[in-house]
PDB file of C-alpha atoms in Angstrom:
ATOM      1  CA  MET O   7      93.324-175.092  41.652  1.00 42.00           C
ATOM      2  CA  LEU O   8      90.331-173.249  40.169  1.00 45.00           C
ATOM      3  CA  GLY O   9      87.109-174.701  41.483  1.00 44.00           C
ATOM      4  CA  TRP O  10      88.925-177.413  43.434  1.00 56.00           C
ATOM      5  CA  LEU O  11      88.133-179.898  40.666  1.00 66.00           C
ATOM      6  CA  HIS O  12      89.489-183.455  40.551  1.00 69.00           C
ATOM      7  CA  SER O  13      90.519-183.027  36.909  1.00 71.00           C
ATOM      8  CA  VAL O  14      92.670-180.001  37.727  1.00 78.00           C
ATOM      9  CA  ALA O  15      94.103-181.574  40.878  1.00 80.00           C
ATOM     10  CA  ARG O  16      95.196-184.692  39.006  1.00 84.00           C
ATOM     11  CA  SER O  17      97.102-182.607  36.465  1.00 87.00           C
ATOM     12  CA  HIS O  18      98.866-180.851  39.354  1.00 88.00           C
ATOM     13  CA  VAL O  19      99.871-184.213  40.821  1.00 91.00           C
ATOM     14  CA  GLU O  20     101.277-185.328  37.479  1.00 92.00           C
ATOM     15  CA  VAL O  21     103.363-182.158  37.210  1.00 94.00           C
ATOM     16  CA  ALA O  22     104.531-182.452  40.829  1.00 94.00           C
ATOM     17  CA  LEU O  23     105.710-186.029  40.373  1.00 96.00           C
ATOM     18  CA  LYS O  24     107.984-184.922  37.541  1.00 96.00           C
ATOM     19  CA  HIS O  25     110.020-183.069  40.185  1.00 97.00           C
ATOM     20  CA  PRO O  26     111.963-184.373  43.224  1.00 96.00           C
ATOM     21  CA  ILE O  27     109.166-183.677  45.723  1.00 97.00           C
ATOM     22  CA  LYS O  28     109.169-185.199  49.215  1.00 97.00           C
ATOM     23  CA  LEU O  29     105.432-185.330  49.981  1.00 97.00           C
ATOM     24  CA  ILE O  30     101.941-184.985  48.536  1.00 96.00           C
ATOM     25  CA  ALA O  31      99.322-183.668  50.965  1.00 96.00           C
ATOM     26  CA  ASN O  32      95.569-183.496  50.560  1.00 94.00           C
ATOM     27  CA  ALA O  33      92.814-181.646  52.406  1.00 92.00           C
ATOM     28  CA  LEU O  34      89.069-182.327  52.488  1.00 91.00           C
ATOM     29  CA  GLY O  35      89.416-186.088  52.541  1.00 92.00           C
ATOM     30  CA  SER O  36      91.852-188.741  51.401  1.00 94.00           C
ATOM     31  CA  PRO O  37      93.267-188.420  47.901  1.00 92.00           C
ATOM     32  CA  PRO O  38      91.651-190.761  45.355  1.00 92.00           C
ATOM     33  CA  ASN O  39      93.100-194.275  45.440  1.00 94.00           C
ATOM     34  CA  ASP O  40      94.727-193.903  42.028  1.00 92.00           C
ATOM     35  CA  VAL O  41      96.546-190.746  43.187  1.00 93.00           C
ATOM     36  CA  ILE O  42      97.834-192.522  46.310  1.00 96.00           C
ATOM     37  CA  GLU O  43      99.021-195.445  44.170  1.00 96.00           C
ATOM     38  CA  GLN O  44     100.639-193.060  41.683  1.00 96.00           C
ATOM     39  CA  ALA O  45     102.512-191.265  44.464  1.00 97.00           C
ATOM     40  CA  HIS O  46     103.637-194.500  46.114  1.00 98.00           C
ATOM     41  CA  ALA O  47     104.838-195.851  42.763  1.00 97.00           C
ATOM     42  CA  ALA O  48     107.058-192.762  42.531  1.00 97.00           C
ATOM     43  CA  GLY O  49     108.329-193.287  46.082  1.00 98.00           C
ATOM     44  CA  VAL O  50     106.477-190.247  47.425  1.00 98.00           C
ATOM     45  CA  PRO O  51     104.559-190.543  50.732  1.00 98.00           C
ATOM     46  CA  VAL O  52     101.050-189.134  51.025  1.00 98.00           C
ATOM     47  CA  ALA O  53      99.613-187.026  53.858  1.00 98.00           C
ATOM     48  CA  ALA O  54      96.024-185.998  54.507  1.00 98.00           C
ATOM     49  CA  LEU O  55      94.485-183.463  56.878  1.00 98.00           C
ATOM     50  CA  ALA O  56      91.975-184.637  59.474  1.00 98.00           C
ATOM     51  CA  GLY O  57      89.618-182.725  61.738  1.00 98.00           C
ATOM     52  CA  SER O  58      88.419-185.756  63.696  1.00 98.00           C
ATOM     53  CA  ALA O  59      89.595-189.194  64.774  1.00 98.00           C
ATOM     54  CA  LYS O  60      87.055-190.746  62.395  1.00 98.00           C
ATOM     55  CA  HIS O  61      88.612-188.919  59.464  1.00 98.00           C
ATOM     56  CA  ALA O  62      92.117-189.910  60.565  1.00 99.00           C
ATOM     57  CA  LEU O  63      91.233-193.603  60.736  1.00 99.00           C
ATOM     58  CA  ARG O  64      89.625-193.417  57.304  1.00 98.00           C
ATOM     59  CA  HIS O  65      92.782-191.841  55.873  1.00 98.00           C
ATOM     60  CA  VAL O  66      94.935-194.687  57.175  1.00 98.00           C
ATOM     61  CA  ASP O  67      92.490-197.296  55.873  1.00 98.00           C
ATOM     62  CA  ASN O  68      92.712-195.615  52.462  1.00 98.00           C
ATOM     63  CA  GLY O  69      96.502-195.919  52.375  1.00 98.00           C
ATOM     64  CA  VAL O  70      97.590-192.477  53.573  1.00 98.00           C
ATOM     65  CA  ASP O  71     101.052-192.506  55.193  1.00 99.00           C
ATOM     66  CA  ILE O  72     100.905-189.399  57.424  1.00 99.00           C
ATOM     67  CA  VAL O  73      97.922-187.799  59.157  1.00 99.00           C
ATOM     68  CA  VAL O  74      97.870-184.049  59.781  1.00 99.00           C
ATOM     69  CA  ALA O  75      95.618-183.408  62.793  1.00 99.00           C
ATOM     70  CA  GLN O  76      94.267-179.944  62.058  1.00 98.00           C
ATOM     71  CA  GLY O  77      92.571-178.122  64.924  1.00 98.00           C
ATOM     72  CA  HIS O  78      89.802-175.531  64.743  1.00 98.00           C
ATOM     73  CA  GLU O  79      92.313-172.673  65.116  1.00 98.00           C
ATOM     74  CA  ALA O  80      93.915-173.377  61.737  1.00 98.00           C
ATOM     75  CA  GLY O  81      93.560-171.279  58.618  1.00 98.00           C
ATOM     76  CA  GLY O  82      91.611-172.426  55.581  1.00 96.00           C
ATOM     77  CA  HIS O  83      89.311-175.436  55.688  1.00 96.00           C
ATOM     78  CA  THR O  84      89.094-176.599  59.273  1.00 95.00           C
ATOM     79  CA  GLY O  85      86.771-178.543  61.543  1.00 93.00           C
ATOM     80  CA  GLU O  86      85.026-177.917  64.835  1.00 96.00           C
ATOM     81  CA  ILE O  87      87.455-179.476  67.350  1.00 98.00           C
ATOM     82  CA  GLY O  88      90.198-177.416  69.023  1.00 98.00           C
ATOM     83  CA  SER O  89      93.829-178.455  68.743  1.00 98.00           C
ATOM     84  CA  MET O  90      94.417-179.349  72.409  1.00 98.00           C
ATOM     85  CA  VAL O  91      91.541-181.839  72.265  1.00 99.00           C
ATOM     86  CA  LEU O  92      92.032-183.067  68.704  1.00 99.00           C
ATOM     87  CA  TRP O  93      95.758-183.842  68.645  1.00 99.00           C
ATOM     88  CA  PRO O  94      95.872-186.448  71.441  1.00 99.00           C
ATOM     89  CA  GLU O  95      92.520-187.871  70.341  1.00 99.00           C
ATOM     90  CA  ILE O  96      93.858-188.655  66.879  1.00 99.00           C
ATOM     91  CA  VAL O  97      97.188-189.904  68.247  1.00 99.00           C
ATOM     92  CA  ASP O  98      95.368-192.319  70.556  1.00 99.00           C
ATOM     93  CA  ALA O  99      92.905-193.424  67.867  1.00 99.00           C
ATOM     94  CA  LEU O 100      95.648-194.290  65.386  1.00 99.00           C
ATOM     95  CA  ASP O 101      97.708-196.039  68.068  1.00 97.00           C
ATOM     96  CA  GLY O 102     100.907-195.989  66.029  1.00 98.00           C
ATOM     97  CA  LYS O 103      99.339-196.909  62.667  1.00 98.00           C
ATOM     98  CA  ALA O 104     100.685-193.666  61.167  1.00 99.00           C
ATOM     99  CA  PRO O 105     102.672-190.662  62.382  1.00 99.00           C
ATOM    100  CA  VAL O 106     100.587-187.633  63.333  1.00 99.00           C
ATOM    101  CA  LEU O 107     101.596-184.051  62.595  1.00 99.00           C
ATOM    102  CA  ALA O 108      99.893-181.382  64.712  1.00 99.00           C
ATOM    103  CA  ALA O 109      98.395-178.361  62.945  1.00 99.00           C
ATOM    104  CA  GLY O 110      96.288-175.396  63.956  1.00 98.00           C
ATOM    105  CA  GLY O 111      97.484-172.468  66.053  1.00 95.00           C
ATOM    106  CA  ILE O 112     101.213-173.215  66.001  1.00 98.00           C
ATOM    107  CA  GLY O 113     103.583-170.279  65.708  1.00 96.00           C
ATOM    108  CA  THR O 114     106.032-170.561  68.606  1.00 98.00           C
ATOM    109  CA  GLY O 115     108.489-173.095  69.952  1.00 98.00           C
ATOM    110  CA  LYS O 116     106.473-173.601  73.131  1.00 98.00           C
ATOM    111  CA  GLN O 117     103.476-174.575  70.994  1.00 98.00           C
ATOM    112  CA  VAL O 118     105.653-177.085  69.155  1.00 98.00           C
ATOM    113  CA  ALA O 119     106.679-178.538  72.519  1.00 98.00           C
ATOM    114  CA  ALA O 120     103.022-178.783  73.553  1.00 98.00           C
ATOM    115  CA  ALA O 121     102.160-180.643  70.348  1.00 99.00           C
ATOM    116  CA  LEU O 122     104.930-183.188  70.870  1.00 98.00           C
ATOM    117  CA  ALA O 123     103.944-183.584  74.520  1.00 98.00           C
ATOM    118  CA  LEU O 124     100.449-184.511  73.323  1.00 98.00           C
ATOM    119  CA  GLY O 125     101.856-187.310  71.185  1.00 98.00           C
ATOM    120  CA  ALA O 126     102.422-185.702  67.794  1.00 99.00           C
ATOM    121  CA  SER O 127     105.470-186.782  65.802  1.00 99.00           C
ATOM    122  CA  GLY O 128     105.956-183.278  64.457  1.00 98.00           C
ATOM    123  CA  VAL O 129     104.098-180.130  63.467  1.00 99.00           C
ATOM    124  CA  TRP O 130     102.532-178.738  60.309  1.00 98.00           C
ATOM    125  CA  MET O 131     102.640-174.955  59.948  1.00 98.00           C
ATOM    126  CA  GLY O 132     101.330-172.602  57.293  1.00 96.00           C
ATOM    127  CA  SER O 133     100.032-169.258  58.516  1.00 98.00           C
ATOM    128  CA  ALA O 134     103.231-168.326  60.366  1.00 97.00           C
ATOM    129  CA  PHE O 135     105.135-168.193  57.073  1.00 97.00           C
ATOM    130  CA  LEU O 136     102.753-165.747  55.379  1.00 96.00           C
ATOM    131  CA  THR O 137     104.670-162.857  56.947  1.00 96.00           C
ATOM    132  CA  SER O 138     108.069-164.204  55.939  1.00 96.00           C
ATOM    133  CA  ALA O 139     110.329-162.086  53.758  1.00 93.00           C
ATOM    134  CA  GLU O 140     110.256-164.846  51.150  1.00 93.00           C
ATOM    135  CA  TYR O 141     106.451-164.799  50.742  1.00 90.00           C
ATOM    136  CA  ASP O 142     105.797-163.416  47.271  1.00 83.00           C
ATOM    137  CA  LEU O 143     102.066-163.109  46.576  1.00 76.00           C
ATOM    138  CA  GLY O 144      99.943-159.983  46.331  1.00 70.00           C
ATOM    139  CA  HIS O 145     100.583-156.414  45.229  1.00 72.00           C
ATOM    140  CA  ARG O 146     103.831-154.906  46.536  1.00 76.00           C
ATOM    141  CA  LEU O 147     103.492-151.666  48.473  1.00 74.00           C
ATOM    142  CA  PRO O 148     106.173-148.909  48.614  1.00 77.00           C
ATOM    143  CA  GLY O 149     107.668-150.328  51.820  1.00 74.00           C
ATOM    144  CA  GLY O 150     108.324-153.688  50.179  1.00 75.00           C
ATOM    145  CA  THR O 151     105.581-155.660  51.902  1.00 81.00           C
ATOM    146  CA  SER O 152     102.586-156.975  49.994  1.00 88.00           C
ATOM    147  CA  THR O 153      98.994-155.866  50.425  1.00 90.00           C
ATOM    148  CA  ILE O 154      98.265-159.260  51.970  1.00 92.00           C
ATOM    149  CA  GLN O 155     101.122-158.955  54.458  1.00 94.00           C
ATOM    150  CA  GLU O 156     100.052-155.455  55.508  1.00 92.00           C
ATOM    151  CA  ALA O 157      96.614-156.821  56.317  1.00 94.00           C
ATOM    152  CA  LEU O 158      98.091-159.718  58.295  1.00 96.00           C
ATOM    153  CA  LEU O 159     100.530-157.542  60.254  1.00 96.00           C
ATOM    154  CA  LYS O 160      97.797-155.362  61.728  1.00 95.00           C
ATOM    155  CA  ALA O 161      95.425-158.236  62.542  1.00 97.00           C
ATOM    156  CA  THR O 162      94.800-159.538  66.050  1.00 97.00           C
ATOM    157  CA  THR O 163      93.996-163.055  67.187  1.00 97.00           C
ATOM    158  CA  ALA O 164      90.292-162.154  67.034  1.00 98.00           C
ATOM    159  CA  ASP O 165      90.458-160.952  63.419  1.00 98.00           C
ATOM    160  CA  THR O 166      89.511-164.190  61.693  1.00 98.00           C
ATOM    161  CA  VAL O 167      86.133-165.617  60.733  1.00 98.00           C
ATOM    162  CA  ARG O 168      85.063-169.076  59.629  1.00 98.00           C
ATOM    163  CA  ARG O 169      82.810-168.832  56.594  1.00 98.00           C
ATOM    164  CA  LYS O 170      81.798-170.693  53.417  1.00 97.00           C
ATOM    165  CA  ILE O 171      82.470-167.679  51.195  1.00 97.00           C
ATOM    166  CA  TYR O 172      85.918-168.790  49.975  1.00 95.00           C
ATOM    167  CA  THR O 173      85.158-172.223  48.521  1.00 93.00           C
ATOM    168  CA  GLY O 174      81.669-173.221  49.619  1.00 95.00           C
ATOM    169  CA  LYS O 175      82.950-175.148  52.648  1.00 95.00           C
ATOM    170  CA  PRO O 176      83.799-173.634  56.062  1.00 96.00           C
ATOM    171  CA  ALA O 177      87.243-172.013  55.981  1.00 97.00           C
ATOM    172  CA  ARG O 178      88.973-169.664  58.418  1.00 98.00           C
ATOM    173  CA  LEU O 179      89.753-166.333  56.754  1.00 98.00           C
ATOM    174  CA  LEU O 180      91.172-162.955  57.684  1.00 98.00           C
ATOM    175  CA  LYS O 181      88.299-160.648  58.669  1.00 98.00           C
ATOM    176  CA  THR O 182      88.150-157.771  56.170  1.00 97.00           C
ATOM    177  CA  LYS O 183      85.585-155.599  54.413  1.00 96.00           C
ATOM    178  CA  TRP O 184      85.151-158.508  51.985  1.00 96.00           C
ATOM    179  CA  THR O 185      84.046-160.918  54.709  1.00 97.00           C
ATOM    180  CA  ASP O 186      81.922-158.172  56.292  1.00 97.00           C
ATOM    181  CA  ALA O 187      80.089-157.702  52.986  1.00 97.00           C
ATOM    182  CA  TRP O 188      79.185-161.388  52.899  1.00 97.00           C
ATOM    183  CA  ASP O 189      77.865-161.106  56.470  1.00 97.00           C
ATOM    184  CA  ALA O 190      75.460-158.299  55.537  1.00 98.00           C
ATOM    185  CA  PRO O 191      71.727-159.107  55.836  1.00 97.00           C
ATOM    186  CA  ASP O 192      71.193-158.681  52.086  1.00 97.00           C
ATOM    187  CA  ALA O 193      74.202-160.805  51.043  1.00 97.00           C
ATOM    188  CA  PRO O 194      73.534-163.968  49.010  1.00 97.00           C
ATOM    189  CA  GLU O 195      74.188-167.417  50.415  1.00 97.00           C
ATOM    190  CA  PRO O 196      77.523-168.926  49.277  1.00 98.00           C
ATOM    191  CA  LEU O 197      77.270-171.507  46.521  1.00 97.00           C
ATOM    192  CA  PRO O 198      78.231-175.136  47.211  1.00 95.00           C
ATOM    193  CA  MET O 199      81.755-176.289  46.468  1.00 92.00           C
ATOM    194  CA  PRO O 200      83.235-176.050  43.815  1.00 89.00           C
ATOM    195  CA  LEU O 201      80.962-173.307  42.445  1.00 93.00           C
ATOM    196  CA  GLN O 202      81.731-170.680  45.108  1.00 95.00           C
ATOM    197  CA  ASN O 203      85.452-170.652  44.355  1.00 92.00           C
ATOM    198  CA  ILE O 204      84.736-170.319  40.644  1.00 91.00           C
ATOM    199  CA  LEU O 205      82.409-167.408  41.411  1.00 95.00           C
ATOM    200  CA  VAL O 206      84.830-165.389  43.561  1.00 95.00           C
ATOM    201  CA  SER O 207      88.308-166.356  42.310  1.00 92.00           C
ATOM    202  CA  GLU O 208      88.604-163.400  39.927  1.00 94.00           C
ATOM    203  CA  ALA O 209      87.480-160.997  42.657  1.00 94.00           C
ATOM    204  CA  HIS O 210      90.044-162.508  45.044  1.00 92.00           C
ATOM    205  CA  GLN O 211      92.803-161.913  42.521  1.00 90.00           C
ATOM    206  CA  ARG O 212      91.807-158.287  41.926  1.00 91.00           C
ATOM    207  CA  MET O 213      91.555-157.519  45.649  1.00 90.00           C
ATOM    208  CA  ASN O 214      94.885-159.138  46.485  1.00 86.00           C
ATOM    209  CA  GLU O 215      96.605-157.223  43.694  1.00 86.00           C
ATOM    210  CA  SER O 216      95.184-153.879  44.834  1.00 86.00           C
ATOM    211  CA  ASP O 217      96.897-151.480  47.243  1.00 84.00           C
ATOM    212  CA  ASN O 218      94.124-151.713  49.856  1.00 89.00           C
ATOM    213  CA  PRO O 219      94.864-154.121  52.753  1.00 90.00           C
ATOM    214  CA  ASP O 220      91.299-153.731  54.048  1.00 93.00           C
ATOM    215  CA  THR O 221      89.770-155.726  51.196  1.00 91.00           C
ATOM    216  CA  VAL O 222      92.105-158.697  50.748  1.00 91.00           C
ATOM    217  CA  SER O 223      90.766-162.247  50.820  1.00 92.00           C
ATOM    218  CA  MET O 224      93.143-164.552  52.654  1.00 94.00           C
ATOM    219  CA  PRO O 225      92.871-167.832  54.585  1.00 96.00           C
ATOM    220  CA  VAL O 226      94.831-167.581  57.837  1.00 98.00           C
ATOM    221  CA  GLY O 227      94.752-169.153  61.284  1.00 98.00           C
ATOM    222  CA  GLN O 228      94.183-167.554  64.667  1.00 98.00           C
ATOM    223  CA  ILE O 229      97.955-167.410  65.138  1.00 98.00           C
ATOM    224  CA  VAL O 230      97.774-164.266  62.954  1.00 98.00           C
ATOM    225  CA  GLY O 231      97.736-162.197  66.153  1.00 97.00           C
ATOM    226  CA  ARG O 232     101.395-163.125  66.747  1.00 96.00           C
ATOM    227  CA  MET O 233     102.458-162.453  63.159  1.00 96.00           C
ATOM    228  CA  ASN O 234     103.482-158.822  63.633  1.00 94.00           C
ATOM    229  CA  GLU O 235     106.725-158.414  61.697  1.00 95.00           C
ATOM    230  CA  ILE O 236     108.306-159.453  58.399  1.00 95.00           C
ATOM    231  CA  ARG O 237     111.193-161.869  58.983  1.00 95.00           C
ATOM    232  CA  PRO O 238     113.244-164.302  56.909  1.00 97.00           C
ATOM    233  CA  VAL O 239     112.159-167.935  57.119  1.00 98.00           C
ATOM    234  CA  ALA O 240     115.524-168.754  58.702  1.00 98.00           C
ATOM    235  CA  ASP O 241     114.716-166.424  61.608  1.00 98.00           C
ATOM    236  CA  ILE O 242     111.248-167.922  62.050  1.00 98.00           C
ATOM    237  CA  ILE O 243     112.706-171.435  62.194  1.00 98.00           C
ATOM    238  CA  GLY O 244     115.505-170.313  64.503  1.00 98.00           C
ATOM    239  CA  GLU O 245     113.012-168.816  66.947  1.00 97.00           C
ATOM    240  CA  LEU O 246     110.913-171.994  66.828  1.00 98.00           C
ATOM    241  CA  VAL O 247     113.967-174.061  67.746  1.00 98.00           C
ATOM    242  CA  SER O 248     115.114-171.764  70.556  1.00 98.00           C
ATOM    243  CA  GLY O 249     111.565-171.481  71.904  1.00 98.00           C
ATOM    244  CA  PHE O 250     111.186-175.255  71.835  1.00 98.00           C
ATOM    245  CA  GLU O 251     114.461-175.715  73.698  1.00 98.00           C
ATOM    246  CA  ALA O 252     113.438-173.168  76.342  1.00 98.00           C
ATOM    247  CA  ALA O 253     110.036-174.815  76.804  1.00 98.00           C
ATOM    248  CA  THR O 254     111.436-178.328  77.171  1.00 97.00           C
ATOM    249  CA  LYS O 255     114.121-177.075  79.561  1.00 97.00           C
ATOM    250  CA  ARG O 256     111.422-175.469  81.699  1.00 96.00           C
ATOM    251  CA  LEU O 257     109.410-178.707  81.731  1.00 94.00           C
ATOM    252  CA  ASP O 258     112.518-180.688  82.666  1.00 94.00           C
ATOM    253  CA  GLY O 259     113.012-178.332  85.592  1.00 94.00           C
ATOM    254  CA  ILE O 260     109.419-178.807  86.728  1.00 94.00           C
ATOM    255  CA  ALA O 261     109.737-182.585  86.488  1.00 91.00           C
ATOM    256  CA  GLU O 262     112.919-182.553  88.562  1.00 89.00           C
ATOM    257  CA  SER O 263     111.579-180.254  91.287  1.00 83.00           C
TER     258      SER O 263
END
């Protein structure tokens, strides 16, 4: 979505609705009213990401069906409030007006259990699937992994930064030589959205297609520190389920003791 422009986004929605999709989701605000109406006319529910209770209430007032409560730990565009505080705050503010999906820092079954315990109806995950065997972006290295995945595999929980250099709005990114260069004293200030993304998109593509993991540009959440092996999506989901079951069993035992 070059430049994050409304004109481009609308064409993507039109293409998407020609296929049997189950959901349209929007970040950085509610989708325009005509897009919500278009989706609803096609029988497709609409979700929107929220970084505060105020944003969540506005989404519901605008006709959004599902609110994704995205905590500070998440990858990409994210707000200032941590997940443990944000999730129940949005759940309580909406008071049943719309289901809430918890996002930001989720990569294990016990974290899923925590989200549901805080009132979420489900979870929304992204970063954890970047090291799946099915992920197919970036230059492939001799071992079969991509440049992007190699960078993610060696990252720790502390190896993310939140900067405006990706789109012009604050977004959590993997810390690399690219982000370090933008932090240098002589670096220019990022342009406002949508100009920054237009400025750097070609550079992003070249870096991600190179064979150097140290220069990739990639949004990712703080959960990256637990993403240390390439696994099929089925295994990731299976571990989430078993971890959730173990966590809820442990809580049941505590409640009964």
